[in-house]
Amino acid sequence: MSSPLTILVIVIAYLSFVLKLGPALMSKRSAFELRTLLVVYNILQVAMSVFIFSIGTDLILQNGLIIPRQCTIDSAELKMKTASIIYYYFYAKLSELIDTVFFVLRKRDRQISFLHVYHHTYALVISWYILKYEPVYSTIFLSTFNSFIHIIMYAYYGLAAFPNLTKYLWWKNYITKMQLVQFFLMVVQMILSHMFSHCKTSYVLLAALILNILLFMYLFSRFYTREYNKSQKNAINKAPLNVEINNDENKKFN
């Protein structure tokens, strides 16, 4: 944390591998299955998210979503708990880079989208910045709510590693909806914190967070619309085929 050099090297290495080196390395190789590794990884991610969510929720229940008093007051314990949650959240974002590495090794190129790569890169960099320069209480809601979403998301990924369970995972679309609700509530909470709390972020960080959250809302909405429309079209396209097959079968018996 003493220098941005370490995080810069990590980001460059991550982008280089997932965008260039990894695909080139896997181009002439068969995809890895990695089922056991995926299950273990997703269990660990759920455990980390549960931990951050639990301590973040406990802190919010004690102090509220907005602290209408001076940050500098008094409570060294509150400052330490706030910084600790941000610290754990930063390492969670760091570990989540492995998501994309698994996509590369499994040759799931379609999942290595701009949204995916940008989201992981931005989340890591902004959490490092907050931990380094502005570990303030008003960011706790962001990390806590996001960890709650990730409990559900990584539980889904862990179950999806078993092909025989995929037909039961009907709630995939709801994860994206929850993410959109999350972004909206984050914007509202940050604006209210900036208006009514002394324990707030700088204008620079506020602008960076809100502008990027709005971008995420647009990208996630577009992703959801594209995926939903695709599913609808597939269902519609299959219907005439089934009708035609049934008609042909009926003709045989008439």
PDB file of C-alpha atoms in Angstrom:
ATOM      1  CA  MET A   1       0.000   0.000   0.000  1.00  0.00           C
ATOM      2  CA  SER A   2       2.960   2.349   0.333  1.00  0.00           C
ATOM      3  CA  SER A   3       3.217   2.839  -3.431  1.00  0.00           C
ATOM      4  CA  PRO A   4       0.832   2.517  -6.395  1.00  0.00           C
ATOM      5  CA  LEU A   5       3.532   0.578  -8.258  1.00  0.00           C
ATOM      6  CA  THR A   6       2.464  -2.826  -6.904  1.00  0.00           C
ATOM      7  CA  ILE A   7      -1.183  -2.441  -7.847  1.00  0.00           C
ATOM      8  CA  LEU A   8      -0.154  -1.032 -11.239  1.00  0.00           C
ATOM      9  CA  VAL A   9       1.987  -4.101 -11.952  1.00  0.00           C
ATOM     10  CA  ILE A  10      -0.886  -6.395 -10.910  1.00  0.00           C
ATOM     11  CA  VAL A  11      -3.353  -4.604 -13.206  1.00  0.00           C
ATOM     12  CA  ILE A  12      -0.945  -4.664 -16.157  1.00  0.00           C
ATOM     13  CA  ALA A  13      -0.193  -8.361 -15.604  1.00  0.00           C
ATOM     14  CA  TYR A  14      -3.918  -9.141 -15.330  1.00  0.00           C
ATOM     15  CA  LEU A  15      -4.874  -7.279 -18.511  1.00  0.00           C
ATOM     16  CA  SER A  16      -1.911  -8.680 -20.435  1.00  0.00           C
ATOM     17  CA  PHE A  17      -2.772 -12.255 -19.520  1.00  0.00           C
ATOM     18  CA  VAL A  18      -6.549 -12.191 -20.009  1.00  0.00           C
ATOM     19  CA  LEU A  19      -6.502 -10.147 -23.218  1.00  0.00           C
ATOM     20  CA  LYS A  20      -3.346 -11.361 -24.993  1.00  0.00           C
ATOM     21  CA  LEU A  21      -1.030 -13.888 -23.374  1.00  0.00           C
ATOM     22  CA  GLY A  22      -3.656 -16.271 -22.003  1.00  0.00           C
ATOM     23  CA  PRO A  23      -5.727 -16.625 -25.201  1.00  0.00           C
ATOM     24  CA  ALA A  24      -2.532 -17.065 -27.215  1.00  0.00           C
ATOM     25  CA  LEU A  25      -1.334 -19.736 -24.785  1.00  0.00           C
ATOM     26  CA  MET A  26      -4.645 -21.608 -24.978  1.00  0.00           C
ATOM     27  CA  SER A  27      -5.205 -21.255 -28.734  1.00  0.00           C
ATOM     28  CA  LYS A  28      -3.704 -24.676 -29.531  1.00  0.00           C
ATOM     29  CA  ARG A  29      -4.670 -26.370 -26.290  1.00  0.00           C
ATOM     30  CA  SER A  30      -7.839 -28.054 -25.120  1.00  0.00           C
ATOM     31  CA  ALA A  31      -9.887 -26.220 -22.517  1.00  0.00           C
ATOM     32  CA  PHE A  32      -9.282 -27.144 -18.896  1.00  0.00           C
ATOM     33  CA  GLU A  33     -12.321 -28.369 -16.959  1.00  0.00           C
ATOM     34  CA  LEU A  34     -11.152 -27.227 -13.489  1.00  0.00           C
ATOM     35  CA  ARG A  35     -14.390 -28.382 -11.844  1.00  0.00           C
ATOM     36  CA  THR A  36     -12.922 -29.172  -8.424  1.00  0.00           C
ATOM     37  CA  LEU A  37     -10.853 -25.997  -8.421  1.00  0.00           C
ATOM     38  CA  LEU A  38     -13.902 -23.933  -9.395  1.00  0.00           C
ATOM     39  CA  VAL A  39     -15.982 -25.392  -6.576  1.00  0.00           C
ATOM     40  CA  VAL A  40     -13.265 -24.702  -3.994  1.00  0.00           C
ATOM     41  CA  TYR A  41     -12.671 -21.187  -5.342  1.00  0.00           C
ATOM     42  CA  ASN A  42     -16.359 -20.280  -5.289  1.00  0.00           C
ATOM     43  CA  ILE A  43     -16.792 -21.659  -1.768  1.00  0.00           C
ATOM     44  CA  LEU A  44     -13.906 -19.463  -0.617  1.00  0.00           C
ATOM     45  CA  GLN A  45     -15.404 -16.441  -2.372  1.00  0.00           C
ATOM     46  CA  VAL A  46     -18.767 -17.055  -0.699  1.00  0.00           C
ATOM     47  CA  ALA A  47     -17.028 -17.380   2.673  1.00  0.00           C
ATOM     48  CA  MET A  48     -15.107 -14.126   2.132  1.00  0.00           C
ATOM     49  CA  SER A  49     -18.275 -12.312   1.050  1.00  0.00           C
ATOM     50  CA  VAL A  50     -20.215 -13.631   4.053  1.00  0.00           C
ATOM     51  CA  PHE A  51     -17.439 -12.431   6.357  1.00  0.00           C
ATOM     52  CA  ILE A  52     -17.329  -8.914   4.889  1.00  0.00           C
ATOM     53  CA  PHE A  53     -21.117  -8.687   4.774  1.00  0.00           C
ATOM     54  CA  SER A  54     -21.461  -9.764   8.407  1.00  0.00           C
ATOM     55  CA  ILE A  55     -18.938  -7.320   9.859  1.00  0.00           C
ATOM     56  CA  GLY A  56     -20.158  -4.535   7.565  1.00  0.00           C
ATOM     57  CA  THR A  57     -23.781  -5.125   8.575  1.00  0.00           C
ATOM     58  CA  ASP A  58     -22.815  -5.156  12.242  1.00  0.00           C
ATOM     59  CA  LEU A  59     -21.057  -1.797  11.852  1.00  0.00           C
ATOM     60  CA  ILE A  60     -24.017  -0.274   9.978  1.00  0.00           C
ATOM     61  CA  LEU A  61     -26.500  -1.510  12.596  1.00  0.00           C
ATOM     62  CA  GLN A  62     -24.401   0.150  15.287  1.00  0.00           C
ATOM     63  CA  ASN A  63     -23.852   3.465  13.519  1.00  0.00           C
ATOM     64  CA  GLY A  64     -26.489   3.781  10.779  1.00  0.00           C
ATOM     65  CA  LEU A  65     -26.122   4.245   7.032  1.00  0.00           C
ATOM     66  CA  ILE A  66     -25.096   7.861   7.538  1.00  0.00           C
ATOM     67  CA  ILE A  67     -23.088   9.276  10.439  1.00  0.00           C
ATOM     68  CA  PRO A  68     -24.274  12.881  10.986  1.00  0.00           C
ATOM     69  CA  ARG A  69     -21.242  13.859  13.011  1.00  0.00           C
ATOM     70  CA  GLN A  70     -17.571  14.628  12.564  1.00  0.00           C
ATOM     71  CA  CYS A  71     -15.391  11.765  11.374  1.00  0.00           C
ATOM     72  CA  THR A  72     -12.588  12.945  13.549  1.00  0.00           C
ATOM     73  CA  ILE A  73     -14.595  12.447  16.705  1.00  0.00           C
ATOM     74  CA  ASP A  74     -13.510  10.392  19.120  1.00  0.00           C
ATOM     75  CA  SER A  75     -13.856   6.824  18.057  1.00  0.00           C
ATOM     76  CA  ALA A  76     -10.562   5.257  17.133  1.00  0.00           C
ATOM     77  CA  GLU A  77     -12.383   1.924  17.251  1.00  0.00           C
ATOM     78  CA  LEU A  78     -14.850   3.042  14.566  1.00  0.00           C
ATOM     79  CA  LYS A  79     -12.016   4.219  12.341  1.00  0.00           C
ATOM     80  CA  MET A  80     -10.178   0.927  12.772  1.00  0.00           C
ATOM     81  CA  LYS A  81     -13.292  -1.143  11.981  1.00  0.00           C
ATOM     82  CA  THR A  82     -13.997   0.999   8.911  1.00  0.00           C
ATOM     83  CA  ALA A  83     -10.456   0.645   7.599  1.00  0.00           C
ATOM     84  CA  SER A  84     -10.470  -3.097   8.320  1.00  0.00           C
ATOM     85  CA  ILE A  85     -13.625  -3.712   6.278  1.00  0.00           C
ATOM     86  CA  ILE A  86     -12.199  -1.747   3.352  1.00  0.00           C
ATOM     87  CA  TYR A  87      -8.960  -3.710   3.708  1.00  0.00           C
ATOM     88  CA  TYR A  88     -10.782  -7.061   3.500  1.00  0.00           C
ATOM     89  CA  TYR A  89     -12.898  -5.780   0.615  1.00  0.00           C
ATOM     90  CA  PHE A  90      -9.773  -4.756  -1.305  1.00  0.00           C
ATOM     91  CA  TYR A  91      -8.326  -8.257  -0.996  1.00  0.00           C
ATOM     92  CA  ALA A  92     -11.652  -9.719  -2.105  1.00  0.00           C
ATOM     93  CA  LYS A  93     -11.452  -7.610  -5.278  1.00  0.00           C
ATOM     94  CA  LEU A  94      -7.877  -8.756  -5.782  1.00  0.00           C
ATOM     95  CA  SER A  95      -8.836 -12.426  -5.504  1.00  0.00           C
ATOM     96  CA  GLU A  96     -11.732 -11.948  -7.927  1.00  0.00           C
ATOM     97  CA  LEU A  97      -9.282 -11.342 -10.773  1.00  0.00           C
ATOM     98  CA  ILE A  98      -8.915 -15.121 -10.813  1.00  0.00           C
ATOM     99  CA  ASP A  99     -12.432 -15.278 -12.302  1.00  0.00           C
ATOM    100  CA  THR A 100     -11.104 -14.119 -15.646  1.00  0.00           C
ATOM    101  CA  VAL A 101      -8.057 -16.383 -15.461  1.00  0.00           C
ATOM    102  CA  PHE A 102     -10.434 -19.342 -15.153  1.00  0.00           C
ATOM    103  CA  PHE A 103     -12.404 -18.089 -18.170  1.00  0.00           C
ATOM    104  CA  VAL A 104      -9.193 -18.025 -20.197  1.00  0.00           C
ATOM    105  CA  LEU A 105      -8.083 -21.509 -19.102  1.00  0.00           C
ATOM    106  CA  ARG A 106     -11.560 -22.913 -19.812  1.00  0.00           C
ATOM    107  CA  LYS A 107     -11.665 -21.063 -23.169  1.00  0.00           C
ATOM    108  CA  ARG A 108     -14.854 -19.209 -22.262  1.00  0.00           C
ATOM    109  CA  ASP A 109     -13.938 -16.289 -24.508  1.00  0.00           C
ATOM    110  CA  ARG A 110     -17.507 -15.009 -24.711  1.00  0.00           C
ATOM    111  CA  GLN A 111     -17.468 -14.291 -20.981  1.00  0.00           C
ATOM    112  CA  ILE A 112     -14.326 -12.159 -21.203  1.00  0.00           C
ATOM    113  CA  SER A 113     -16.327  -9.104 -22.220  1.00  0.00           C
ATOM    114  CA  PHE A 114     -15.510  -5.427 -21.845  1.00  0.00           C
ATOM    115  CA  LEU A 115     -18.011  -5.267 -18.980  1.00  0.00           C
ATOM    116  CA  HIS A 116     -16.353  -8.150 -17.140  1.00  0.00           C
ATOM    117  CA  VAL A 117     -12.758  -6.959 -17.520  1.00  0.00           C
ATOM    118  CA  TYR A 118     -13.535  -3.296 -16.864  1.00  0.00           C
ATOM    119  CA  HIS A 119     -15.646  -4.151 -13.822  1.00  0.00           C
ATOM    120  CA  HIS A 120     -12.893  -6.237 -12.200  1.00  0.00           C
ATOM    121  CA  THR A 121     -10.154  -3.741 -13.020  1.00  0.00           C
ATOM    122  CA  TYR A 122     -12.084  -0.716 -11.802  1.00  0.00           C
ATOM    123  CA  ALA A 123     -13.263  -2.412  -8.590  1.00  0.00           C
ATOM    124  CA  LEU A 124      -9.686  -3.327  -7.689  1.00  0.00           C
ATOM    125  CA  VAL A 125      -8.215   0.093  -8.438  1.00  0.00           C
ATOM    126  CA  ILE A 126     -10.951   2.109  -6.719  1.00  0.00           C
ATOM    127  CA  SER A 127     -10.892  -0.089  -3.605  1.00  0.00           C
ATOM    128  CA  TRP A 128      -7.099   0.374  -3.430  1.00  0.00           C
ATOM    129  CA  TYR A 129      -7.538   4.152  -3.727  1.00  0.00           C
ATOM    130  CA  ILE A 130     -10.194   4.234  -1.001  1.00  0.00           C
ATOM    131  CA  LEU A 131      -8.081   2.102   1.334  1.00  0.00           C
ATOM    132  CA  LYS A 132      -4.980   4.210   0.694  1.00  0.00           C
ATOM    133  CA  TYR A 133      -6.422   7.727   0.725  1.00  0.00           C
ATOM    134  CA  GLU A 134     -10.071   7.834   1.861  1.00  0.00           C
ATOM    135  CA  PRO A 135     -11.060   4.957   4.167  1.00  0.00           C
ATOM    136  CA  VAL A 136     -14.201   6.769   5.312  1.00  0.00           C
ATOM    137  CA  TYR A 137     -17.364   5.341   6.798  1.00  0.00           C
ATOM    138  CA  SER A 138     -19.629   6.395   3.921  1.00  0.00           C
ATOM    139  CA  THR A 139     -18.040   3.711   1.691  1.00  0.00           C
ATOM    140  CA  ILE A 140     -19.000   0.860   4.056  1.00  0.00           C
ATOM    141  CA  PHE A 141     -22.492   0.494   2.586  1.00  0.00           C
ATOM    142  CA  LEU A 142     -20.955  -0.025  -0.867  1.00  0.00           C
ATOM    143  CA  SER A 143     -18.644  -2.836   0.239  1.00  0.00           C
ATOM    144  CA  THR A 144     -21.297  -4.462   2.469  1.00  0.00           C
ATOM    145  CA  PHE A 145     -24.103  -4.522  -0.089  1.00  0.00           C
ATOM    146  CA  ASN A 146     -21.750  -5.602  -2.861  1.00  0.00           C
ATOM    147  CA  SER A 147     -20.556  -8.493  -0.681  1.00  0.00           C
ATOM    148  CA  PHE A 148     -24.178  -9.577  -0.189  1.00  0.00           C
ATOM    149  CA  ILE A 149     -24.667  -9.718  -3.974  1.00  0.00           C
ATOM    150  CA  HIS A 150     -21.450 -11.695  -4.304  1.00  0.00           C
ATOM    151  CA  ILE A 151     -22.653 -14.304  -1.802  1.00  0.00           C
ATOM    152  CA  ILE A 152     -25.497 -15.117  -4.181  1.00  0.00           C
ATOM    153  CA  MET A 153     -23.408 -14.747  -7.326  1.00  0.00           C
ATOM    154  CA  TYR A 154     -20.557 -17.043  -6.267  1.00  0.00           C
ATOM    155  CA  ALA A 155     -23.015 -19.560  -4.852  1.00  0.00           C
ATOM    156  CA  TYR A 156     -24.559 -19.655  -8.336  1.00  0.00           C
ATOM    157  CA  TYR A 157     -21.139 -20.069  -9.993  1.00  0.00           C
ATOM    158  CA  GLY A 158     -20.234 -22.877  -7.608  1.00  0.00           C
ATOM    159  CA  LEU A 159     -23.447 -24.772  -8.340  1.00  0.00           C
ATOM    160  CA  ALA A 160     -23.096 -24.110 -12.084  1.00  0.00           C
ATOM    161  CA  ALA A 161     -19.831 -26.077 -12.048  1.00  0.00           C
ATOM    162  CA  PHE A 162     -22.018 -29.216 -11.881  1.00  0.00           C
ATOM    163  CA  PRO A 163     -23.731 -29.756 -15.271  1.00  0.00           C
ATOM    164  CA  ASN A 164     -26.564 -31.804 -13.741  1.00  0.00           C
ATOM    165  CA  LEU A 165     -27.556 -28.812 -11.578  1.00  0.00           C
ATOM    166  CA  THR A 166     -27.738 -26.159 -14.305  1.00  0.00           C
ATOM    167  CA  LYS A 167     -31.395 -26.890 -15.079  1.00  0.00           C
ATOM    168  CA  TYR A 168     -32.276 -25.905 -11.506  1.00  0.00           C
ATOM    169  CA  LEU A 169     -30.435 -22.562 -11.640  1.00  0.00           C
ATOM    170  CA  TRP A 170     -33.431 -20.564 -12.865  1.00  0.00           C
ATOM    171  CA  TRP A 171     -32.454 -17.529 -10.815  1.00  0.00           C
ATOM    172  CA  LYS A 172     -29.519 -16.372 -12.944  1.00  0.00           C
ATOM    173  CA  ASN A 173     -31.426 -13.385 -14.377  1.00  0.00           C
ATOM    174  CA  TYR A 174     -32.303 -12.219 -10.878  1.00  0.00           C
ATOM    175  CA  ILE A 175     -28.621 -11.762 -10.054  1.00  0.00           C
ATOM    176  CA  THR A 176     -28.318  -9.074 -12.737  1.00  0.00           C
ATOM    177  CA  LYS A 177     -31.517  -7.432 -11.490  1.00  0.00           C
ATOM    178  CA  MET A 178     -30.119  -7.394  -7.970  1.00  0.00           C
ATOM    179  CA  GLN A 179     -26.917  -5.810  -9.247  1.00  0.00           C
ATOM    180  CA  LEU A 180     -28.915  -3.024 -10.882  1.00  0.00           C
ATOM    181  CA  VAL A 181     -30.852  -2.414  -7.666  1.00  0.00           C
ATOM    182  CA  GLN A 182     -27.532  -2.408  -5.835  1.00  0.00           C
ATOM    183  CA  PHE A 183     -26.116   0.312  -8.098  1.00  0.00           C
ATOM    184  CA  PHE A 184     -29.178   2.510  -7.656  1.00  0.00           C
ATOM    185  CA  LEU A 185     -29.094   2.231  -3.863  1.00  0.00           C
ATOM    186  CA  MET A 186     -25.358   2.941  -3.824  1.00  0.00           C
ATOM    187  CA  VAL A 187     -25.849   6.196  -5.727  1.00  0.00           C
ATOM    188  CA  VAL A 188     -28.658   7.260  -3.387  1.00  0.00           C
ATOM    189  CA  GLN A 189     -26.657   6.416  -0.256  1.00  0.00           C
ATOM    190  CA  MET A 190     -23.526   8.227  -1.457  1.00  0.00           C
ATOM    191  CA  ILE A 191     -25.446  11.375  -2.376  1.00  0.00           C
ATOM    192  CA  LEU A 192     -27.264  11.413   0.962  1.00  0.00           C
ATOM    193  CA  SER A 193     -24.021  10.800   2.826  1.00  0.00           C
ATOM    194  CA  HIS A 194     -22.399  13.677   1.025  1.00  0.00           C
ATOM    195  CA  MET A 195     -25.328  15.943   1.846  1.00  0.00           C
ATOM    196  CA  PHE A 196     -25.910  15.088   5.498  1.00  0.00           C
ATOM    197  CA  SER A 197     -22.759  13.518   6.928  1.00  0.00           C
ATOM    198  CA  HIS A 198     -19.433  15.021   7.894  1.00  0.00           C
ATOM    199  CA  CYS A 199     -17.897  11.597   7.400  1.00  0.00           C
ATOM    200  CA  LYS A 200     -17.960  11.695   3.614  1.00  0.00           C
ATOM    201  CA  THR A 201     -15.773  11.208   0.579  1.00  0.00           C
ATOM    202  CA  SER A 202     -14.036  13.931  -1.381  1.00  0.00           C
ATOM    203  CA  TYR A 203     -15.762  15.386  -4.426  1.00  0.00           C
ATOM    204  CA  VAL A 204     -13.201  13.608  -6.626  1.00  0.00           C
ATOM    205  CA  LEU A 205     -14.007  10.169  -5.205  1.00  0.00           C
ATOM    206  CA  LEU A 206     -17.739  10.897  -5.166  1.00  0.00           C
ATOM    207  CA  ALA A 207     -17.663  11.808  -8.862  1.00  0.00           C
ATOM    208  CA  ALA A 208     -15.517   8.791  -9.733  1.00  0.00           C
ATOM    209  CA  LEU A 209     -17.853   6.419  -7.903  1.00  0.00           C
ATOM    210  CA  ILE A 210     -21.129   7.844  -9.180  1.00  0.00           C
ATOM    211  CA  LEU A 211     -20.017   8.201 -12.812  1.00  0.00           C
ATOM    212  CA  ASN A 212     -18.699   4.653 -12.895  1.00  0.00           C
ATOM    213  CA  ILE A 213     -21.780   3.263 -11.167  1.00  0.00           C
ATOM    214  CA  LEU A 214     -23.944   4.972 -13.778  1.00  0.00           C
ATOM    215  CA  LEU A 215     -21.758   3.404 -16.459  1.00  0.00           C
ATOM    216  CA  PHE A 216     -22.185   0.015 -14.786  1.00  0.00           C
ATOM    217  CA  MET A 217     -25.953   0.512 -14.696  1.00  0.00           C
ATOM    218  CA  TYR A 218     -25.932   1.138 -18.443  1.00  0.00           C
ATOM    219  CA  LEU A 219     -23.635  -1.810 -19.228  1.00  0.00           C
ATOM    220  CA  PHE A 220     -25.456  -4.253 -16.954  1.00  0.00           C
ATOM    221  CA  SER A 221     -28.838  -3.116 -18.313  1.00  0.00           C
ATOM    222  CA  ARG A 222     -27.638  -3.651 -21.871  1.00  0.00           C
ATOM    223  CA  PHE A 223     -26.252  -7.061 -20.919  1.00  0.00           C
ATOM    224  CA  TYR A 224     -29.526  -8.084 -19.278  1.00  0.00           C
ATOM    225  CA  THR A 225     -31.610  -6.862 -22.226  1.00  0.00           C
ATOM    226  CA  ARG A 226     -29.394  -8.662 -24.725  1.00  0.00           C
ATOM    227  CA  GLU A 227     -29.420 -11.936 -22.787  1.00  0.00           C
ATOM    228  CA  TYR A 228     -33.170 -11.778 -22.080  1.00  0.00           C
ATOM    229  CA  ASN A 229     -34.063 -10.989 -25.694  1.00  0.00           C
ATOM    230  CA  LYS A 230     -31.790 -13.787 -26.851  1.00  0.00           C
ATOM    231  CA  SER A 231     -33.597 -16.270 -24.604  1.00  0.00           C
ATOM    232  CA  GLN A 232     -36.957 -15.022 -25.822  1.00  0.00           C
ATOM    233  CA  LYS A 233     -35.921 -15.326 -29.466  1.00  0.00           C
ATOM    234  CA  ASN A 234     -34.627 -18.842 -28.907  1.00  0.00           C
ATOM    235  CA  ALA A 235     -37.936 -19.834 -27.350  1.00  0.00           C
ATOM    236  CA  ILE A 236     -39.895 -18.305 -30.236  1.00  0.00           C
ATOM    237  CA  ASN A 237     -37.666 -19.904 -32.870  1.00  0.00           C
ATOM    238  CA  LYS A 238     -38.088 -23.324 -31.315  1.00  0.00           C
ATOM    239  CA  ALA A 239     -41.877 -23.117 -31.230  1.00  0.00           C
ATOM    240  CA  PRO A 240     -42.569 -23.277 -35.027  1.00  0.00           C
ATOM    241  CA  LEU A 241     -40.132 -26.162 -35.337  1.00  0.00           C
ATOM    242  CA  ASN A 242     -41.990 -28.151 -32.718  1.00  0.00           C
ATOM    243  CA  VAL A 243     -45.310 -27.363 -34.382  1.00  0.00           C
ATOM    244  CA  GLU A 244     -43.972 -28.449 -37.766  1.00  0.00           C
ATOM    245  CA  ILE A 245     -42.650 -31.714 -36.328  1.00  0.00           C
ATOM    246  CA  ASN A 246     -45.971 -32.428 -34.668  1.00  0.00           C
ATOM    247  CA  ASN A 247     -47.824 -31.722 -37.926  1.00  0.00           C
ATOM    248  CA  ASP A 248     -45.542 -34.110 -39.802  1.00  0.00           C
ATOM    249  CA  GLU A 249     -46.146 -36.795 -37.217  1.00  0.00           C
ATOM    250  CA  ASN A 250     -49.900 -36.305 -37.482  1.00  0.00           C
ATOM    251  CA  LYS A 251     -49.782 -36.666 -41.280  1.00  0.00           C
ATOM    252  CA  LYS A 252     -48.137 -40.068 -40.924  1.00  0.00           C
ATOM    253  CA  PHE A 253     -51.052 -41.372 -38.947  1.00  0.00           C
ATOM    254  CA  ASN A 254     -53.808 -39.782 -41.121  1.00  0.00           C
TER     255      ASN A 254
END
